[in-house]
Amino acid sequence: MDCITKLKEMKEIFTKTEKKIAKYILGNLENIKGMRAKELGEIIGISQPSIIRFAKKLGYKGFPEFKIALSEAVIRKSSKKTKIVHDQISMDDISSEVINKVAYQNIEAIKNTTSIIDVTDMEEAVDAISKARNIYILGAGFSGLVAKNLMYKLLEINLSASYLDDTHVQLTSMNNTTPEDLVFAISHSGQTYEIIKSVEIAQKNGAKIITLTKVVENPLSKLADIAIKTVAENVNFRLTAISSTITQLTVIDAIFILLSKINYEKNLSLAKKNTKTVKILKIKK
């Protein structure tokens, strides 16, 4: 995940002072590379140590390393290849610009997600799913569509998976979970109340908890045994979830393929059988 994306994604956990720093930096990207921490602090009206702590919170050793990462991100985003599409979508964009920008944002979101995914977490998630007695999948809104997609994929390889989209059914099912069961909760924000409450019940019963949320720590990911994170591009003109859904689906596809590899011949046979079964619903020409 590049430096500019970090600044945008982590804004929700920044303090008031840190938000002030981030806002200035994002509004003056080209000017930061020539500044020292003390100079930047004087311009913003805060101390030099605050600037250094901010850089470290983003994962850098200090302000100089932060500036290098920021400069590299600025160069990539202003390169000739991406210049026409890296701006946020506006009402003035013509159709071709909207198409290019949406595609670019989705591609960037997937790249950023793959750069921060912990492979060990993915492998542990796959192992836990393959061994679970029952797999309960939770998700609301657009994350619910992703949850349903995961259920279909797990059923394809004969795993006991259920997508629970009714709150009462969720709570009842979570009451009946055991340590042999697994709950896979999907919520980009990680703040969906009914999902959190359901997961808390399952957690008390000892069920394994996997969450799929945004990269910044959130109430749902804090409950997880395995917390898988995604990155979504922030855009101003956003009527509905776009890149967050794409990144979630990418993670689900990767999990499905990794699961399929565990017993490849058996799963291939199941896939062929399922494809043949579904063909009876196709209209013949």
CSV table of C-alpha atoms in Angstrom, one decimal:
chain,number,residue,atom,x,y,z
A,1,MET,CA,0.0,0.0,0.0
A,2,ASP,CA,1.5,3.3,-1.1
A,3,CYS,CA,2.0,6.3,1.2
A,4,ILE,CA,-0.8,8.4,-0.2
A,5,THR,CA,-3.3,5.5,0.2
A,6,LYS,CA,-2.1,5.0,3.8
A,7,LEU,CA,-2.8,8.7,4.5
A,8,LYS,CA,-6.4,8.3,3.2
A,9,GLU,CA,-7.2,4.9,4.7
A,10,MET,CA,-5.9,5.6,8.2
A,11,LYS,CA,-7.6,9.0,8.6
A,12,GLU,CA,-10.4,7.4,10.8
A,13,ILE,CA,-7.9,6.5,13.5
A,14,PHE,CA,-5.9,9.7,13.4
A,15,THR,CA,-6.0,12.1,16.3
A,16,LYS,CA,-7.1,15.7,15.8
A,17,THR,CA,-3.4,16.8,15.3
A,18,GLU,CA,-2.7,13.9,13.0
A,19,LYS,CA,-5.7,14.7,10.8
A,20,LYS,CA,-4.4,18.2,10.6
A,21,ILE,CA,-1.0,16.9,9.4
A,22,ALA,CA,-2.6,14.5,6.9
A,23,LYS,CA,-4.9,17.2,5.5
A,24,TYR,CA,-2.0,19.5,4.8
A,25,ILE,CA,0.2,16.9,3.3
A,26,LEU,CA,-2.5,15.6,0.9
A,27,GLY,CA,-3.2,19.2,-0.2
A,28,ASN,CA,0.5,19.9,-0.8
A,29,LEU,CA,2.0,16.7,-2.1
A,30,GLU,CA,4.6,18.3,-4.3
A,31,ASN,CA,6.0,20.6,-1.6
A,32,ILE,CA,6.6,18.1,1.2
A,33,LYS,CA,9.7,16.5,-0.3
A,34,GLY,CA,11.7,19.7,0.2
A,35,MET,CA,10.7,20.2,3.8
A,36,ARG,CA,12.2,19.1,7.1
A,37,ALA,CA,10.0,17.9,10.0
A,38,LYS,CA,10.6,21.2,11.9
A,39,GLU,CA,9.7,23.3,8.9
A,40,LEU,CA,6.5,21.3,8.2
A,41,GLY,CA,5.6,21.6,11.9
A,42,GLU,CA,6.0,25.3,11.9
A,43,ILE,CA,3.8,25.7,8.8
A,44,ILE,CA,1.0,23.6,10.3
A,45,GLY,CA,1.4,25.0,13.8
A,46,ILE,CA,2.5,21.9,15.7
A,47,SER,CA,5.8,20.5,17.2
A,48,GLN,CA,8.6,18.7,15.3
A,49,PRO,CA,8.2,15.6,17.5
A,50,SER,CA,4.5,15.4,16.4
A,51,ILE,CA,5.5,15.2,12.8
A,52,ILE,CA,8.1,12.5,13.5
A,53,ARG,CA,5.5,10.5,15.6
A,54,PHE,CA,3.0,10.8,12.7
A,55,ALA,CA,5.5,9.4,10.2
A,56,LYS,CA,6.2,6.4,12.6
A,57,LYS,CA,2.5,5.8,13.0
A,58,LEU,CA,2.3,5.3,9.3
A,59,GLY,CA,5.0,2.6,9.6
A,60,TYR,CA,8.1,4.6,8.6
A,61,LYS,CA,11.3,4.9,10.7
A,62,GLY,CA,11.2,8.7,10.6
A,63,PHE,CA,10.2,11.7,8.5
A,64,PRO,CA,13.0,11.3,5.9
A,65,GLU,CA,11.8,7.7,5.0
A,66,PHE,CA,8.2,9.0,5.0
A,67,LYS,CA,9.2,11.7,2.5
A,68,ILE,CA,10.8,9.2,0.2
A,69,ALA,CA,7.7,7.0,0.2
A,70,LEU,CA,5.5,10.0,-0.4
A,71,SER,CA,7.6,11.1,-3.4
A,72,GLU,CA,7.5,7.7,-4.9
A,73,ALA,CA,3.7,7.6,-4.6
A,74,VAL,CA,3.4,11.0,-6.2
A,75,ILE,CA,5.6,10.0,-9.1
A,76,ARG,CA,3.5,6.8,-9.7
A,77,LYS,CA,0.2,8.7,-9.6
A,78,SER,CA,1.4,11.4,-11.9
A,79,SER,CA,3.0,9.2,-14.5
A,80,LYS,CA,1.9,9.4,-18.1
A,81,LYS,CA,0.3,6.0,-17.9
A,82,THR,CA,-2.1,6.8,-15.2
A,83,LYS,CA,-2.5,10.6,-15.4
A,84,ILE,CA,-5.8,10.7,-17.3
A,85,VAL,CA,-7.6,8.4,-14.9
A,86,HIS,CA,-6.1,8.9,-11.4
A,87,ASP,CA,-8.3,11.9,-10.6
A,88,GLN,CA,-11.5,11.3,-8.7
A,89,ILE,CA,-14.7,10.9,-10.6
A,90,SER,CA,-16.7,14.1,-11.1
A,91,MET,CA,-20.1,15.1,-12.5
A,92,ASP,CA,-18.3,16.8,-15.5
A,93,ASP,CA,-16.6,13.5,-16.6
A,94,ILE,CA,-17.7,12.1,-20.0
A,95,SER,CA,-18.6,8.4,-20.2
A,96,SER,CA,-15.2,7.2,-21.3
A,97,GLU,CA,-13.5,9.1,-18.5
A,98,VAL,CA,-15.8,7.5,-15.9
A,99,ILE,CA,-15.2,4.0,-17.3
A,100,ASN,CA,-11.4,4.5,-17.2
A,101,LYS,CA,-11.5,6.0,-13.7
A,102,VAL,CA,-13.6,3.2,-12.3
A,103,ALA,CA,-11.4,0.6,-13.8
A,104,TYR,CA,-8.2,2.3,-12.5
A,105,GLN,CA,-9.6,2.7,-9.0
A,106,ASN,CA,-10.6,-0.9,-8.9
A,107,ILE,CA,-7.2,-2.0,-10.2
A,108,GLU,CA,-5.4,0.2,-7.6
A,109,ALA,CA,-7.6,-1.1,-4.8
A,110,ILE,CA,-6.8,-4.7,-5.7
A,111,LYS,CA,-3.0,-3.9,-6.0
A,112,ASN,CA,-3.1,-2.2,-2.6
A,113,THR,CA,-5.0,-5.1,-1.0
A,114,THR,CA,-2.6,-7.7,-2.3
A,115,SER,CA,0.3,-5.7,-1.0
A,116,ILE,CA,-1.0,-5.7,2.6
A,117,ILE,CA,-2.6,-9.2,2.8
A,118,ASP,CA,-0.8,-11.4,5.3
A,119,VAL,CA,-0.2,-14.8,3.5
A,120,THR,CA,0.0,-16.6,6.8
A,121,ASP,CA,-3.4,-15.3,7.8
A,122,MET,CA,-4.8,-16.5,4.5
A,123,GLU,CA,-3.3,-19.9,4.9
A,124,GLU,CA,-4.6,-20.2,8.4
A,125,ALA,CA,-8.1,-19.1,7.3
A,126,VAL,CA,-8.1,-21.7,4.5
A,127,ASP,CA,-7.0,-24.4,7.0
A,128,ALA,CA,-9.7,-23.4,9.5
A,129,ILE,CA,-12.5,-23.3,6.8
A,130,SER,CA,-11.5,-26.8,5.5
A,131,LYS,CA,-11.7,-28.3,9.0
A,132,ALA,CA,-14.9,-26.6,10.3
A,133,ARG,CA,-18.0,-28.6,11.0
A,134,ASN,CA,-20.3,-25.7,9.9
A,135,ILE,CA,-19.4,-22.4,8.3
A,136,TYR,CA,-21.7,-19.5,9.0
A,137,ILE,CA,-21.2,-16.5,6.7
A,138,LEU,CA,-22.4,-13.1,7.8
A,139,GLY,CA,-22.7,-9.9,5.7
A,140,ALA,CA,-25.1,-7.0,5.2
A,141,GLY,CA,-25.7,-4.8,2.2
A,142,PHE,CA,-23.1,-5.0,-0.5
A,143,SER,CA,-20.9,-7.2,1.8
A,144,GLY,CA,-23.9,-9.5,1.9
A,145,LEU,CA,-23.5,-10.0,-1.8
A,146,VAL,CA,-19.9,-11.0,-1.2
A,147,ALA,CA,-21.0,-13.3,1.6
A,148,LYS,CA,-23.4,-15.1,-0.7
A,149,ASN,CA,-20.7,-15.5,-3.3
A,150,LEU,CA,-18.5,-17.2,-0.7
A,151,MET,CA,-21.3,-19.5,0.3
A,152,TYR,CA,-21.8,-20.6,-3.4
A,153,LYS,CA,-18.1,-21.3,-3.8
A,154,LEU,CA,-17.9,-23.3,-0.6
A,155,LEU,CA,-20.9,-25.4,-1.6
A,156,GLU,CA,-19.2,-26.1,-4.9
A,157,ILE,CA,-16.5,-28.0,-3.0
A,158,ASN,CA,-19.0,-29.7,-0.6
A,159,LEU,CA,-18.3,-27.7,2.5
A,160,SER,CA,-21.2,-27.1,4.9
A,161,ALA,CA,-21.7,-23.3,4.4
A,162,SER,CA,-24.7,-21.1,5.2
A,163,TYR,CA,-25.2,-17.4,4.4
A,164,LEU,CA,-27.3,-15.8,7.1
A,165,ASP,CA,-28.9,-12.6,6.0
A,166,ASP,CA,-31.7,-12.3,8.6
A,167,THR,CA,-30.7,-10.8,11.9
A,168,HIS,CA,-32.9,-13.1,14.0
A,169,VAL,CA,-31.6,-16.2,12.2
A,170,GLN,CA,-28.1,-14.9,12.7
A,171,LEU,CA,-28.5,-14.6,16.4
A,172,THR,CA,-30.2,-18.0,16.8
A,173,SER,CA,-27.6,-19.7,14.7
A,174,MET,CA,-24.8,-18.0,16.7
A,175,ASN,CA,-26.3,-19.3,19.9
A,176,ASN,CA,-26.0,-22.8,18.6
A,177,THR,CA,-22.3,-22.6,17.5
A,178,THR,CA,-19.6,-24.7,19.1
A,179,PRO,CA,-15.8,-24.7,19.0
A,180,GLU,CA,-16.1,-27.0,15.9
A,181,ASP,CA,-17.9,-24.3,13.9
A,182,LEU,CA,-16.5,-21.2,12.1
A,183,VAL,CA,-18.0,-17.8,11.5
A,184,PHE,CA,-16.8,-15.8,8.5
A,185,ALA,CA,-18.0,-12.2,9.0
A,186,ILE,CA,-17.7,-9.7,6.1
A,187,SER,CA,-18.1,-5.9,6.6
A,188,HIS,CA,-15.9,-3.3,4.9
A,189,SER,CA,-16.4,-0.8,7.7
A,190,GLY,CA,-16.2,-3.3,10.4
A,191,GLN,CA,-18.9,-1.3,12.2
A,192,THR,CA,-22.1,-3.1,11.2
A,193,TYR,CA,-23.9,-3.5,14.5
A,194,GLU,CA,-25.9,-6.7,13.9
A,195,ILE,CA,-22.8,-8.5,12.5
A,196,ILE,CA,-20.7,-7.5,15.6
A,197,LYS,CA,-23.4,-8.7,18.0
A,198,SER,CA,-23.7,-12.0,16.2
A,199,VAL,CA,-19.9,-12.5,16.2
A,200,GLU,CA,-19.7,-11.7,19.9
A,201,ILE,CA,-22.2,-14.5,20.7
A,202,ALA,CA,-20.3,-17.0,18.5
A,203,GLN,CA,-17.0,-16.0,20.1
A,204,LYS,CA,-18.4,-16.7,23.6
A,205,ASN,CA,-19.3,-20.2,22.4
A,206,GLY,CA,-15.8,-20.8,21.2
A,207,ALA,CA,-16.4,-20.7,17.4
A,208,LYS,CA,-13.5,-19.8,15.2
A,209,ILE,CA,-13.9,-16.2,13.9
A,210,ILE,CA,-12.6,-14.9,10.5
A,211,THR,CA,-13.3,-11.3,9.5
A,212,LEU,CA,-12.9,-9.5,6.2
A,213,THR,CA,-12.8,-5.8,6.8
A,214,LYS,CA,-10.9,-2.6,5.8
A,215,VAL,CA,-7.3,-2.3,6.7
A,216,VAL,CA,-7.7,0.1,9.7
A,217,GLU,CA,-8.5,-1.7,12.9
A,218,ASN,CA,-12.2,-1.7,13.7
A,219,PRO,CA,-14.7,-3.2,16.2
A,220,LEU,CA,-15.3,-6.3,14.1
A,221,SER,CA,-11.7,-7.1,13.3
A,222,LYS,CA,-10.9,-6.9,17.0
A,223,LEU,CA,-13.1,-9.9,17.6
A,224,ALA,CA,-11.3,-12.1,15.0
A,225,ASP,CA,-9.0,-15.0,15.4
A,226,ILE,CA,-8.0,-14.3,11.9
A,227,ALA,CA,-8.5,-10.8,10.5
A,228,ILE,CA,-8.1,-10.4,6.7
A,229,LYS,CA,-7.9,-6.8,5.5
A,230,THR,CA,-8.7,-5.1,2.2
A,231,VAL,CA,-8.0,-1.6,0.8
A,232,ALA,CA,-10.6,0.4,-1.1
A,233,GLU,CA,-9.8,3.6,-3.1
A,234,ASN,CA,-11.5,6.7,-1.5
A,235,VAL,CA,-13.6,8.6,-4.0
A,236,ASN,CA,-15.7,11.7,-3.6
A,237,PHE,CA,-18.4,10.8,-6.2
A,238,ARG,CA,-19.6,7.6,-4.7
A,239,LEU,CA,-23.3,6.5,-4.8
A,240,THR,CA,-22.6,3.0,-3.7
A,241,ALA,CA,-19.8,0.5,-2.8
A,242,ILE,CA,-17.5,-0.1,-5.8
A,243,SER,CA,-13.8,-0.9,-5.1
A,244,SER,CA,-14.5,-2.3,-1.6
A,245,THR,CA,-16.7,-5.0,-3.2
A,246,ILE,CA,-14.1,-5.8,-5.8
A,247,THR,CA,-11.3,-6.2,-3.2
A,248,GLN,CA,-13.5,-8.4,-1.1
A,249,LEU,CA,-14.4,-10.6,-4.0
A,250,THR,CA,-10.7,-10.9,-4.9
A,251,VAL,CA,-9.9,-12.2,-1.5
A,252,ILE,CA,-12.8,-14.7,-1.6
A,253,ASP,CA,-11.6,-16.0,-5.0
A,254,ALA,CA,-8.1,-16.5,-3.6
A,255,ILE,CA,-9.5,-18.4,-0.6
A,256,PHE,CA,-11.6,-20.6,-2.9
A,257,ILE,CA,-8.7,-21.5,-5.1
A,258,LEU,CA,-6.5,-22.3,-2.1
A,259,LEU,CA,-9.3,-24.5,-0.7
A,260,SER,CA,-9.7,-26.2,-4.0
A,261,LYS,CA,-6.0,-27.1,-4.0
A,262,ILE,CA,-6.3,-29.1,-0.8
A,263,ASN,CA,-8.0,-32.0,-2.5
A,264,TYR,CA,-7.8,-31.0,-6.1
A,265,GLU,CA,-8.9,-34.2,-7.8
A,266,LYS,CA,-12.0,-34.5,-5.6
A,267,ASN,CA,-12.9,-30.9,-6.0
A,268,LEU,CA,-12.4,-30.9,-9.7
A,269,SER,CA,-14.8,-33.9,-9.9
A,270,LEU,CA,-17.4,-32.0,-7.8
A,271,ALA,CA,-17.1,-28.9,-10.0
A,272,LYS,CA,-17.7,-31.0,-13.1
A,273,LYS,CA,-20.7,-32.7,-11.5
A,274,ASN,CA,-22.2,-29.4,-10.4
A,275,THR,CA,-21.7,-27.9,-13.8
A,276,LYS,CA,-23.4,-30.8,-15.4
A,277,THR,CA,-26.3,-30.6,-12.9
A,278,VAL,CA,-26.8,-26.9,-13.5
A,279,LYS,CA,-27.0,-27.5,-17.3
A,280,ILE,CA,-30.5,-28.9,-16.9
A,281,LEU,CA,-31.7,-25.4,-16.2
A,282,LYS,CA,-30.2,-24.0,-19.5
A,283,ILE,CA,-32.5,-23.4,-22.4
A,284,LYS,CA,-31.5,-25.6,-25.3
A,285,LYS,CA,-31.3,-24.0,-28.8
